[in-house]
Amino acid sequence: MTTDPAGSGAAAPIAQGKPRKAALAAWIGSALEYYDFFIYGTAAALVFSKIFFPSSSPATGTLLALATFGVGYLARPVGAFVLGHVGDRFGRKKVLVFTLVLMGISTFLVGCLPTYDQVGVLAPVLLVVLRLLQGFSVAGEQAGANSMTLEHAPPNRRAYYTSFTLNGTQAGQIIATAIFLPIAALPEEQLLSWGWRVPFWLSIIVAAVGLIIRRTLEETPAFEQEVASNRVAKLPLAALFRTHKVDVLRVVVAAVIASVSTIFTVHALSYAVNTIGLERSPMLWVGVLANVAAVITIPLWGRLSDRIGRKPVFIGGSLGCAVLMFAYLGSISAGNHALIFLVGILMFGIVHSATSGVWPSFYGEMFSTRVRLSGMAIGTQIGFAIAGFAPTIATAIAGTGKDSWLGVSIFIAVLCLINVVAVATGRETYKVPTEDLGVKPGRISSEPAAAPA
């Protein structure tokens, strides 16, 4: 465990934080941040192939549009290294303010881009650049918000409070999809000329509101204690890979469970509309209702894991997704709207929420305070980068025919089983005191105190 500055060897108690305020700030900030991120995914599935890649065949254009969605995930590992260092060296609050401002500006500019017909190849190039900035921003968002909330939370309710970060993420998806519902109903000419731009322009409001909220945040008691005892790592990345290499790798592998989300949000929508020929609006409504269910169930799963442990809840959610993906994509292939709604809400709104409700605490509890933001950011963003390309990989390996759903379902099932192995072989942490998190068994301290400046 971490010893006190005086060197008595006793555990240094962490001051009482403000978990409700931290959870609310994380929820609102994540909702606003992920509104920006997911309107891009919706637009990529519905319109980008026609306005940025019109010279390609329909199938190739769709593949290229989905690839630009995945490109945002390439920047996330880079952002994780940079913003992880800043968050562990200078504090969680600075990261959380920066990420919202960058996301708001880059998303607004997407709505201002010229189309391929106006400027040629420059249009998709600019689109990719702005998508990279979005990915860089998101890299620090969840890790920063999770670290902030976990370090404010009482030890016996860490999963419950940190679950509100992912709860906000789902709310952002609801808002993003709901905004696109009237937009998608526009006549094709209006949708492709100006309609698709409106959700991106609204992000300037997101940036303003988010900045106000994030500036009122207080730094966490755990980080302030690190500062007071002169234990803040001057090179957090060096400290991280010296003491937590295996934990980072475990988070990378476990975080691939996010492929369920990207397949549900992007690939399934594109498959339903562009391949099967289903109407856009009903498929968007599936996403809205599934995310409404997720907003309700995520904190419930988090509370359950505070009682019975992180691993059984996480593993149950992963196994459920492996099975239900077959039923969801199969129902789309059959064009059965009743089954599409039923299975979509069950899979993404309830079962997948078990993983979303647990991973913010499970991942964060693997690391000590001095490297927590770096460890979470780097581990999750590399895993999420893989998940970001899941729609592109799925389309490429399964083809674009109506029967392609089976290959995609097998692909996702394999990823879910890999996640199960990573989680099952990890340590259970739900009963570990906050000050002892990240300490390996048999060790007195995860890191020596930093030398005085």
Short mmCIF file of C-alpha atoms in Angstrom, two decimals:
data_model
loop_
_atom_site.label_atom_id
_atom_site.label_comp_id
_atom_site.label_asym_id
_atom_site.label_seq_id
_atom_site.Cartn_x
_atom_site.Cartn_y
_atom_site.Cartn_z
CA MET A 1 0.00 0.00 0.00
CA THR A 2 1.04 3.62 -0.26
CA THR A 3 2.79 4.80 2.90
CA ASP A 4 2.29 8.17 4.48
CA PRO A 5 4.75 11.02 3.80
CA ALA A 6 6.17 10.82 7.28
CA GLY A 7 7.31 7.28 6.59
CA SER A 8 5.35 5.59 9.36
CA GLY A 9 4.31 2.78 7.01
CA ALA A 10 0.60 3.26 7.71
CA ALA A 11 -1.81 3.53 4.85
CA ALA A 12 -2.36 7.13 3.88
CA PRO A 13 -6.14 7.67 4.10
CA ILE A 14 -7.79 9.38 1.17
CA ALA A 15 -9.98 12.34 2.03
CA GLN A 16 -13.71 12.20 1.42
CA GLY A 17 -14.51 13.35 -2.08
CA LYS A 18 -17.67 14.61 -3.73
CA PRO A 19 -18.83 11.55 -5.66
CA ARG A 20 -22.24 12.84 -6.73
CA LYS A 21 -20.85 16.06 -8.17
CA ALA A 22 -18.02 14.19 -9.88
CA ALA A 23 -20.43 11.61 -11.32
CA LEU A 24 -22.78 14.32 -12.58
CA ALA A 25 -19.94 16.24 -14.20
CA ALA A 26 -18.63 13.03 -15.78
CA TRP A 27 -22.11 12.13 -17.04
CA ILE A 28 -22.78 15.51 -18.62
CA GLY A 29 -19.32 15.85 -20.08
CA SER A 30 -19.34 12.35 -21.56
CA ALA A 31 -22.82 12.87 -23.00
CA LEU A 32 -21.72 16.05 -24.72
CA GLU A 33 -18.41 14.60 -25.88
CA TYR A 34 -19.92 11.44 -27.31
CA TYR A 35 -22.75 13.28 -28.98
CA ASP A 36 -20.05 14.80 -31.16
CA PHE A 37 -18.27 11.50 -31.70
CA PHE A 38 -21.33 9.46 -32.64
CA ILE A 39 -23.00 11.88 -35.01
CA TYR A 40 -19.97 11.24 -37.15
CA GLY A 41 -20.61 7.50 -37.08
CA THR A 42 -24.25 7.98 -38.05
CA ALA A 43 -23.33 10.32 -40.89
CA ALA A 44 -20.64 7.91 -42.09
CA ALA A 45 -23.18 5.11 -42.29
CA LEU A 46 -25.90 7.16 -44.01
CA VAL A 47 -24.48 9.95 -46.20
CA PHE A 48 -20.68 10.25 -46.33
CA SER A 49 -20.28 7.64 -49.07
CA LYS A 50 -22.41 9.83 -51.34
CA ILE A 51 -20.92 13.26 -50.62
CA PHE A 52 -17.25 12.47 -50.00
CA PHE A 53 -16.74 9.34 -52.14
CA PRO A 54 -19.28 9.67 -54.99
CA SER A 55 -16.89 8.45 -57.68
CA SER A 56 -16.64 5.02 -56.06
CA SER A 57 -19.09 2.15 -56.47
CA PRO A 58 -21.78 2.09 -53.76
CA ALA A 59 -20.10 -0.82 -51.95
CA THR A 60 -16.63 0.79 -52.12
CA GLY A 61 -18.02 4.17 -51.08
CA THR A 62 -19.64 2.64 -48.01
CA LEU A 63 -16.40 0.85 -47.11
CA LEU A 64 -14.40 4.10 -47.46
CA ALA A 65 -16.93 6.07 -45.41
CA LEU A 66 -16.79 3.50 -42.60
CA ALA A 67 -13.00 3.58 -42.81
CA THR A 68 -13.05 7.32 -42.03
CA PHE A 69 -15.05 6.42 -38.91
CA GLY A 70 -12.30 4.00 -37.96
CA VAL A 71 -9.56 6.56 -38.67
CA GLY A 72 -10.67 8.50 -35.60
CA TYR A 73 -9.63 5.51 -33.55
CA LEU A 74 -6.09 5.65 -34.95
CA ALA A 75 -5.52 8.96 -33.20
CA ARG A 76 -6.82 7.65 -29.92
CA PRO A 77 -3.67 5.76 -28.83
CA VAL A 78 -1.59 8.85 -29.65
CA GLY A 79 -3.96 11.04 -27.66
CA ALA A 80 -3.87 8.52 -24.82
CA PHE A 81 -0.09 8.79 -24.45
CA VAL A 82 -0.16 12.59 -24.55
CA LEU A 83 -3.27 13.25 -22.46
CA GLY A 84 -2.47 10.40 -20.06
CA HIS A 85 0.84 12.08 -19.26
CA VAL A 86 -0.85 15.45 -18.76
CA GLY A 87 -3.59 14.00 -16.52
CA ASP A 88 -1.21 12.08 -14.25
CA ARG A 89 1.38 14.85 -14.16
CA PHE A 90 -0.80 17.97 -13.88
CA GLY A 91 -4.25 16.77 -12.87
CA ARG A 92 -7.48 15.29 -14.18
CA LYS A 93 -9.32 18.61 -14.57
CA LYS A 94 -6.96 20.06 -17.20
CA VAL A 95 -7.51 17.04 -19.45
CA LEU A 96 -11.29 17.15 -19.11
CA VAL A 97 -11.53 20.81 -20.10
CA PHE A 98 -9.18 20.41 -23.07
CA THR A 99 -10.91 17.37 -24.53
CA LEU A 100 -14.32 19.02 -24.73
CA VAL A 101 -13.02 22.17 -26.38
CA LEU A 102 -11.06 20.25 -29.02
CA MET A 103 -13.97 17.93 -29.74
CA GLY A 104 -16.46 20.77 -30.10
CA ILE A 105 -14.31 22.77 -32.51
CA SER A 106 -13.28 19.83 -34.71
CA THR A 107 -16.85 18.55 -34.95
CA PHE A 108 -18.24 21.96 -35.85
CA LEU A 109 -15.69 22.21 -38.66
CA VAL A 110 -16.83 18.85 -40.11
CA GLY A 111 -20.18 20.50 -40.74
CA CYS A 112 -18.43 23.29 -42.65
CA LEU A 113 -16.51 21.02 -45.05
CA PRO A 114 -16.94 21.29 -48.81
CA THR A 115 -18.04 18.12 -50.61
CA TYR A 116 -16.16 16.04 -53.17
CA ASP A 117 -18.16 17.65 -55.98
CA GLN A 118 -16.95 21.09 -54.85
CA VAL A 119 -13.22 20.58 -54.19
CA GLY A 120 -12.44 17.00 -55.23
CA VAL A 121 -10.10 14.83 -53.19
CA LEU A 122 -9.37 17.67 -50.75
CA ALA A 123 -12.80 17.10 -49.18
CA PRO A 124 -12.16 13.56 -47.87
CA VAL A 125 -8.63 14.58 -46.85
CA LEU A 126 -9.98 17.37 -44.65
CA LEU A 127 -12.61 14.99 -43.31
CA VAL A 128 -9.91 12.55 -42.19
CA VAL A 129 -7.87 15.33 -40.53
CA LEU A 130 -10.84 16.47 -38.45
CA ARG A 131 -11.69 12.88 -37.59
CA LEU A 132 -8.16 12.44 -36.28
CA LEU A 133 -8.64 15.48 -34.01
CA GLN A 134 -11.88 13.97 -32.73
CA GLY A 135 -10.10 10.74 -31.92
CA PHE A 136 -7.26 12.57 -30.14
CA SER A 137 -9.82 14.35 -27.97
CA VAL A 138 -11.83 11.26 -27.04
CA ALA A 139 -8.61 9.50 -25.96
CA GLY A 140 -8.47 11.49 -22.75
CA GLU A 141 -12.19 11.89 -22.12
CA GLN A 142 -13.29 8.58 -20.64
CA ALA A 143 -10.04 7.88 -18.80
CA GLY A 144 -10.09 11.37 -17.31
CA ALA A 145 -13.75 11.21 -16.32
CA ASN A 146 -13.40 7.69 -14.92
CA SER A 147 -10.32 8.61 -12.90
CA MET A 148 -12.04 11.71 -11.60
CA THR A 149 -15.14 9.82 -10.49
CA LEU A 150 -13.36 6.74 -9.11
CA GLU A 151 -11.09 8.90 -6.96
CA HIS A 152 -14.05 10.83 -5.53
CA ALA A 153 -16.14 7.71 -4.85
CA PRO A 154 -16.40 5.80 -1.53
CA PRO A 155 -14.59 2.44 -1.76
CA ASN A 156 -17.73 0.31 -1.62
CA ARG A 157 -19.50 2.21 -4.43
CA ARG A 158 -16.77 2.85 -6.97
CA ALA A 159 -18.44 0.87 -9.78
CA TYR A 160 -21.78 2.59 -9.24
CA TYR A 161 -20.36 6.10 -9.44
CA THR A 162 -17.90 5.43 -12.27
CA SER A 163 -20.69 3.81 -14.28
CA PHE A 164 -22.16 7.27 -14.85
CA THR A 165 -19.32 8.05 -17.25
CA LEU A 166 -20.54 5.28 -19.56
CA ASN A 167 -24.12 6.21 -18.75
CA GLY A 168 -23.34 9.64 -20.18
CA THR A 169 -21.76 8.04 -23.23
CA GLN A 170 -25.03 6.24 -23.95
CA ALA A 171 -26.96 9.47 -23.43
CA GLY A 172 -24.70 11.11 -26.00
CA GLN A 173 -25.61 8.36 -28.46
CA ILE A 174 -29.30 8.94 -27.75
CA ILE A 175 -28.98 12.64 -28.48
CA ALA A 176 -26.87 12.03 -31.59
CA THR A 177 -29.30 9.47 -33.01
CA ALA A 178 -32.37 11.49 -32.04
CA ILE A 179 -30.95 14.56 -33.80
CA PHE A 180 -30.52 12.47 -36.94
CA LEU A 181 -34.09 11.13 -36.91
CA PRO A 182 -35.68 14.26 -38.44
CA ILE A 183 -32.56 14.83 -40.54
CA ALA A 184 -32.74 11.31 -42.02
CA ALA A 185 -36.40 11.89 -42.89
CA LEU A 186 -35.51 14.82 -45.16
CA PRO A 187 -35.75 14.36 -48.92
CA GLU A 188 -32.53 12.93 -50.34
CA GLU A 189 -31.50 16.21 -52.01
CA GLN A 190 -31.89 18.26 -48.81
CA LEU A 191 -30.21 15.59 -46.68
CA LEU A 192 -27.13 15.54 -48.90
CA SER A 193 -26.91 19.31 -49.45
CA TRP A 194 -27.37 20.84 -45.98
CA GLY A 195 -29.30 18.51 -43.66
CA TRP A 196 -26.35 16.35 -42.63
CA ARG A 197 -24.44 19.48 -41.54
CA VAL A 198 -26.90 20.61 -38.85
CA PRO A 199 -25.93 18.07 -36.13
CA PHE A 200 -22.27 18.99 -36.57
CA TRP A 201 -22.97 22.71 -36.30
CA LEU A 202 -24.81 22.16 -33.04
CA SER A 203 -21.55 21.00 -31.48
CA ILE A 204 -20.52 24.62 -30.89
CA ILE A 205 -23.23 24.65 -28.22
CA VAL A 206 -21.83 21.40 -26.89
CA ALA A 207 -18.40 22.98 -26.53
CA ALA A 208 -19.73 26.05 -24.71
CA VAL A 209 -21.88 24.11 -22.24
CA GLY A 210 -19.17 21.54 -21.65
CA LEU A 211 -16.55 24.19 -20.93
CA ILE A 212 -18.76 25.80 -18.28
CA ILE A 213 -19.41 22.46 -16.58
CA ARG A 214 -15.86 21.18 -16.64
CA ARG A 215 -14.37 24.43 -15.30
CA THR A 216 -16.37 23.98 -12.08
CA LEU A 217 -14.83 20.57 -11.33
CA GLU A 218 -12.58 20.14 -8.31
CA GLU A 219 -9.44 18.04 -8.49
CA THR A 220 -9.69 14.61 -6.85
CA PRO A 221 -8.61 14.03 -3.23
CA ALA A 222 -6.39 11.15 -4.33
CA PHE A 223 -4.46 13.29 -6.83
CA GLU A 224 -4.22 16.19 -4.38
CA GLN A 225 -2.74 13.77 -1.85
CA GLU A 226 -0.16 12.71 -4.42
CA VAL A 227 0.76 16.36 -4.92
CA ALA A 228 0.90 17.09 -1.19
CA SER A 229 3.16 14.11 -0.51
CA ASN A 230 5.35 14.88 -3.54
CA ARG A 231 4.52 11.55 -5.18
CA VAL A 232 3.33 12.79 -8.58
CA ALA A 233 5.29 10.97 -11.26
CA LYS A 234 7.38 13.32 -13.37
CA LEU A 235 7.34 10.73 -16.16
CA PRO A 236 4.04 8.86 -15.67
CA LEU A 237 4.53 6.72 -18.78
CA ALA A 238 7.89 5.44 -17.54
CA ALA A 239 6.35 4.64 -14.14
CA LEU A 240 3.38 2.96 -15.81
CA PHE A 241 5.38 0.57 -17.96
CA ARG A 242 7.78 -0.16 -15.12
CA THR A 243 5.06 -1.37 -12.76
CA HIS A 244 1.89 -2.09 -14.78
CA LYS A 245 2.84 -3.58 -18.17
CA VAL A 246 0.60 -6.62 -17.74
CA ASP A 247 -2.33 -4.47 -16.57
CA VAL A 248 -2.06 -2.25 -19.65
CA LEU A 249 -2.05 -5.31 -21.91
CA ARG A 250 -5.05 -6.78 -20.10
CA VAL A 251 -7.02 -3.58 -20.58
CA VAL A 252 -6.10 -3.49 -24.29
CA VAL A 253 -7.47 -6.99 -24.84
CA ALA A 254 -10.54 -6.51 -22.64
CA ALA A 255 -11.42 -3.18 -24.27
CA VAL A 256 -12.00 -4.90 -27.60
CA ILE A 257 -15.51 -5.61 -26.22
CA ALA A 258 -16.28 -2.15 -27.63
CA SER A 259 -16.52 -3.86 -31.02
CA VAL A 260 -20.07 -4.83 -30.04
CA SER A 261 -20.90 -1.13 -29.84
CA THR A 262 -19.29 -0.13 -33.14
CA ILE A 263 -20.90 -3.05 -34.99
CA PHE A 264 -24.29 -2.21 -33.49
CA THR A 265 -23.98 1.54 -34.07
CA VAL A 266 -22.31 1.65 -37.49
CA HIS A 267 -22.10 -1.68 -39.32
CA ALA A 268 -25.59 -2.96 -38.49
CA LEU A 269 -27.10 0.38 -39.51
CA SER A 270 -25.24 0.39 -42.81
CA TYR A 271 -26.07 -3.28 -43.43
CA ALA A 272 -29.77 -2.72 -42.73
CA VAL A 273 -30.14 0.41 -44.87
CA ASN A 274 -27.64 -0.11 -47.69
CA THR A 275 -27.71 -3.91 -48.11
CA ILE A 276 -31.10 -5.14 -46.90
CA GLY A 277 -32.93 -1.96 -47.94
CA LEU A 278 -34.69 -1.22 -44.65
CA GLU A 279 -35.86 2.32 -43.89
CA ARG A 280 -33.43 4.60 -42.05
CA SER A 281 -35.82 5.89 -39.39
CA PRO A 282 -36.83 2.54 -37.78
CA MET A 283 -33.17 1.49 -37.55
CA LEU A 284 -32.28 4.79 -35.90
CA TRP A 285 -35.11 4.24 -33.43
CA VAL A 286 -33.62 0.88 -32.46
CA GLY A 287 -30.47 2.74 -31.43
CA VAL A 288 -32.42 5.35 -29.49
CA LEU A 289 -34.46 2.82 -27.52
CA ALA A 290 -31.48 0.54 -26.88
CA ASN A 291 -29.52 3.46 -25.49
CA VAL A 292 -32.46 4.55 -23.33
CA ALA A 293 -32.44 1.07 -21.84
CA ALA A 294 -28.65 1.32 -21.37
CA VAL A 295 -28.97 4.60 -19.48
CA ILE A 296 -31.25 2.80 -17.01
CA THR A 297 -29.33 -0.48 -16.69
CA ILE A 298 -25.68 0.67 -16.64
CA PRO A 299 -25.73 2.05 -13.07
CA LEU A 300 -27.71 -1.02 -11.93
CA TRP A 301 -24.99 -3.32 -13.27
CA GLY A 302 -22.38 -1.11 -11.59
CA ARG A 303 -24.20 -1.37 -8.27
CA LEU A 304 -24.46 -5.16 -8.65
CA SER A 305 -20.71 -5.44 -9.24
CA ASP A 306 -20.10 -3.47 -6.03
CA ARG A 307 -21.87 -6.34 -4.25
CA ILE A 308 -20.74 -9.50 -6.06
CA GLY A 309 -17.58 -8.43 -7.90
CA ARG A 310 -16.50 -7.00 -11.24
CA LYS A 311 -15.62 -10.22 -13.04
CA PRO A 312 -18.90 -12.18 -12.93
CA VAL A 313 -20.91 -9.20 -14.22
CA PHE A 314 -18.38 -8.35 -16.94
CA ILE A 315 -18.00 -11.94 -18.13
CA GLY A 316 -21.77 -12.50 -18.19
CA GLY A 317 -22.24 -9.44 -20.37
CA SER A 318 -19.52 -10.51 -22.81
CA LEU A 319 -20.90 -14.03 -23.23
CA GLY A 320 -24.40 -12.67 -23.73
CA CYS A 321 -23.23 -10.35 -26.50
CA ALA A 322 -21.45 -13.23 -28.26
CA VAL A 323 -24.76 -15.08 -28.53
CA LEU A 324 -27.13 -12.19 -29.16
CA MET A 325 -25.15 -10.71 -32.06
CA PHE A 326 -26.22 -13.72 -34.14
CA ALA A 327 -29.86 -13.06 -33.30
CA TYR A 328 -29.63 -9.31 -33.98
CA LEU A 329 -27.93 -9.42 -37.37
CA GLY A 330 -30.03 -12.42 -38.35
CA SER A 331 -33.23 -10.50 -37.60
CA ILE A 332 -31.99 -7.63 -39.79
CA SER A 333 -31.27 -10.06 -42.61
CA ALA A 334 -34.81 -11.39 -42.31
CA GLY A 335 -36.26 -7.87 -42.24
CA ASN A 336 -38.25 -8.73 -39.10
CA HIS A 337 -38.78 -5.36 -37.41
CA ALA A 338 -40.28 -6.82 -34.23
CA LEU A 339 -37.24 -9.04 -33.68
CA ILE A 340 -34.86 -6.24 -34.65
CA PHE A 341 -36.27 -4.03 -31.90
CA LEU A 342 -36.55 -6.81 -29.31
CA VAL A 343 -33.08 -8.30 -29.78
CA GLY A 344 -31.39 -4.94 -30.38
CA ILE A 345 -32.67 -3.53 -27.10
CA LEU A 346 -31.89 -6.76 -25.23
CA MET A 347 -28.37 -7.08 -26.61
CA PHE A 348 -27.15 -3.49 -26.55
CA GLY A 349 -29.45 -1.88 -23.99
CA ILE A 350 -29.29 -4.58 -21.33
CA VAL A 351 -26.65 -7.28 -21.85
CA HIS A 352 -23.85 -5.14 -23.30
CA SER A 353 -24.55 -2.62 -20.54
CA ALA A 354 -23.20 -5.15 -18.03
CA THR A 355 -19.73 -4.63 -19.53
CA SER A 356 -20.21 -0.85 -19.76
CA GLY A 357 -21.31 -0.62 -16.14
CA VAL A 358 -18.25 -2.47 -14.87
CA TRP A 359 -15.23 -1.65 -16.99
CA PRO A 360 -14.76 1.97 -15.78
CA SER A 361 -14.09 0.68 -12.26
CA PHE A 362 -12.47 -2.64 -13.22
CA TYR A 363 -9.87 -1.01 -15.47
CA GLY A 364 -9.22 1.95 -13.16
CA GLU A 365 -8.75 -0.28 -10.13
CA MET A 366 -5.83 -2.04 -11.81
CA PHE A 367 -3.68 1.09 -11.47
CA SER A 368 -2.35 3.28 -8.66
CA THR A 369 -3.29 6.96 -8.52
CA ARG A 370 0.00 8.20 -9.99
CA VAL A 371 -0.47 6.28 -13.26
CA ARG A 372 -4.21 5.61 -13.34
CA LEU A 373 -5.20 8.04 -16.10
CA SER A 374 -2.27 6.97 -18.30
CA GLY A 375 -2.95 3.29 -17.76
CA MET A 376 -6.67 3.55 -18.49
CA ALA A 377 -6.21 5.88 -21.45
CA ILE A 378 -3.50 3.87 -23.19
CA GLY A 379 -5.07 0.48 -22.52
CA THR A 380 -8.60 1.42 -23.52
CA GLN A 381 -7.71 3.52 -26.53
CA ILE A 382 -5.55 0.85 -28.14
CA GLY A 383 -8.37 -1.64 -27.58
CA PHE A 384 -10.93 0.85 -28.83
CA ALA A 385 -8.79 1.52 -31.90
CA ILE A 386 -9.19 -2.14 -32.81
CA ALA A 387 -12.92 -1.88 -32.11
CA GLY A 388 -13.16 1.24 -34.25
CA PHE A 389 -12.11 -0.70 -37.30
CA ALA A 390 -14.45 -3.59 -36.51
CA PRO A 391 -17.13 -2.29 -38.96
CA THR A 392 -14.52 -1.98 -41.72
CA ILE A 393 -13.03 -5.40 -40.96
CA ALA A 394 -16.49 -6.95 -40.76
CA THR A 395 -17.52 -5.52 -44.12
CA ALA A 396 -14.25 -6.59 -45.73
CA ILE A 397 -14.22 -10.19 -44.47
CA ALA A 398 -17.94 -10.88 -44.83
CA GLY A 399 -18.67 -9.02 -48.06
CA THR A 400 -21.76 -6.96 -48.73
CA GLY A 401 -24.32 -9.64 -49.56
CA LYS A 402 -27.48 -10.29 -47.55
CA ASP A 403 -25.94 -13.41 -46.00
CA SER A 404 -22.88 -11.54 -44.72
CA TRP A 405 -24.39 -11.29 -41.22
CA LEU A 406 -23.25 -14.80 -40.24
CA GLY A 407 -19.55 -14.09 -40.79
CA VAL A 408 -19.82 -10.81 -38.90
CA SER A 409 -21.56 -12.55 -35.99
CA ILE A 410 -18.80 -15.16 -35.77
CA PHE A 411 -16.18 -12.40 -35.87
CA ILE A 412 -17.80 -10.59 -32.93
CA ALA A 413 -18.31 -13.82 -30.97
CA VAL A 414 -14.57 -14.54 -31.21
CA LEU A 415 -13.73 -11.04 -29.95
CA CYS A 416 -16.16 -11.47 -27.04
CA LEU A 417 -14.53 -14.77 -26.04
CA ILE A 418 -11.08 -13.14 -26.12
CA ASN A 419 -12.49 -10.47 -23.80
CA VAL A 420 -13.77 -13.15 -21.42
CA VAL A 421 -10.30 -14.69 -21.13
CA ALA A 422 -8.71 -11.30 -20.39
CA VAL A 423 -11.25 -10.47 -17.68
CA ALA A 424 -11.31 -13.94 -16.11
CA THR A 425 -7.53 -13.98 -15.62
CA GLY A 426 -7.49 -10.54 -13.98
CA ARG A 427 -7.59 -9.77 -10.25
CA GLU A 428 -10.88 -9.11 -8.50
CA THR A 429 -10.69 -5.62 -6.99
CA TYR A 430 -14.14 -4.68 -5.71
CA LYS A 431 -13.14 -5.11 -2.03
CA VAL A 432 -9.70 -3.47 -2.29
CA PRO A 433 -9.40 -0.11 -0.44
CA THR A 434 -8.86 2.85 -2.78
CA GLU A 435 -5.42 3.64 -1.37
CA ASP A 436 -4.31 0.05 -2.07
CA LEU A 437 -5.43 -0.08 -5.70
CA GLY A 438 -2.67 -0.93 -8.14
CA VAL A 439 -0.46 -2.49 -5.47
CA LYS A 440 0.76 -5.93 -6.47
CA PRO A 441 0.38 -8.72 -3.87
CA GLY A 442 3.42 -8.95 -1.59
CA ARG A 443 4.57 -5.39 -2.27
CA ILE A 444 4.47 -2.64 0.31
CA SER A 445 4.27 0.23 -2.15
CA SER A 446 3.59 0.43 -5.84
CA GLU A 447 6.11 3.23 -6.26
CA PRO A 448 8.68 4.98 -4.12
CA ALA A 449 8.02 8.59 -3.24
CA ALA A 450 9.35 11.08 -5.73
CA ALA A 451 12.44 13.01 -4.82
CA PRO A 452 11.75 16.56 -3.62
CA ALA A 453 11.86 19.11 -6.40
#
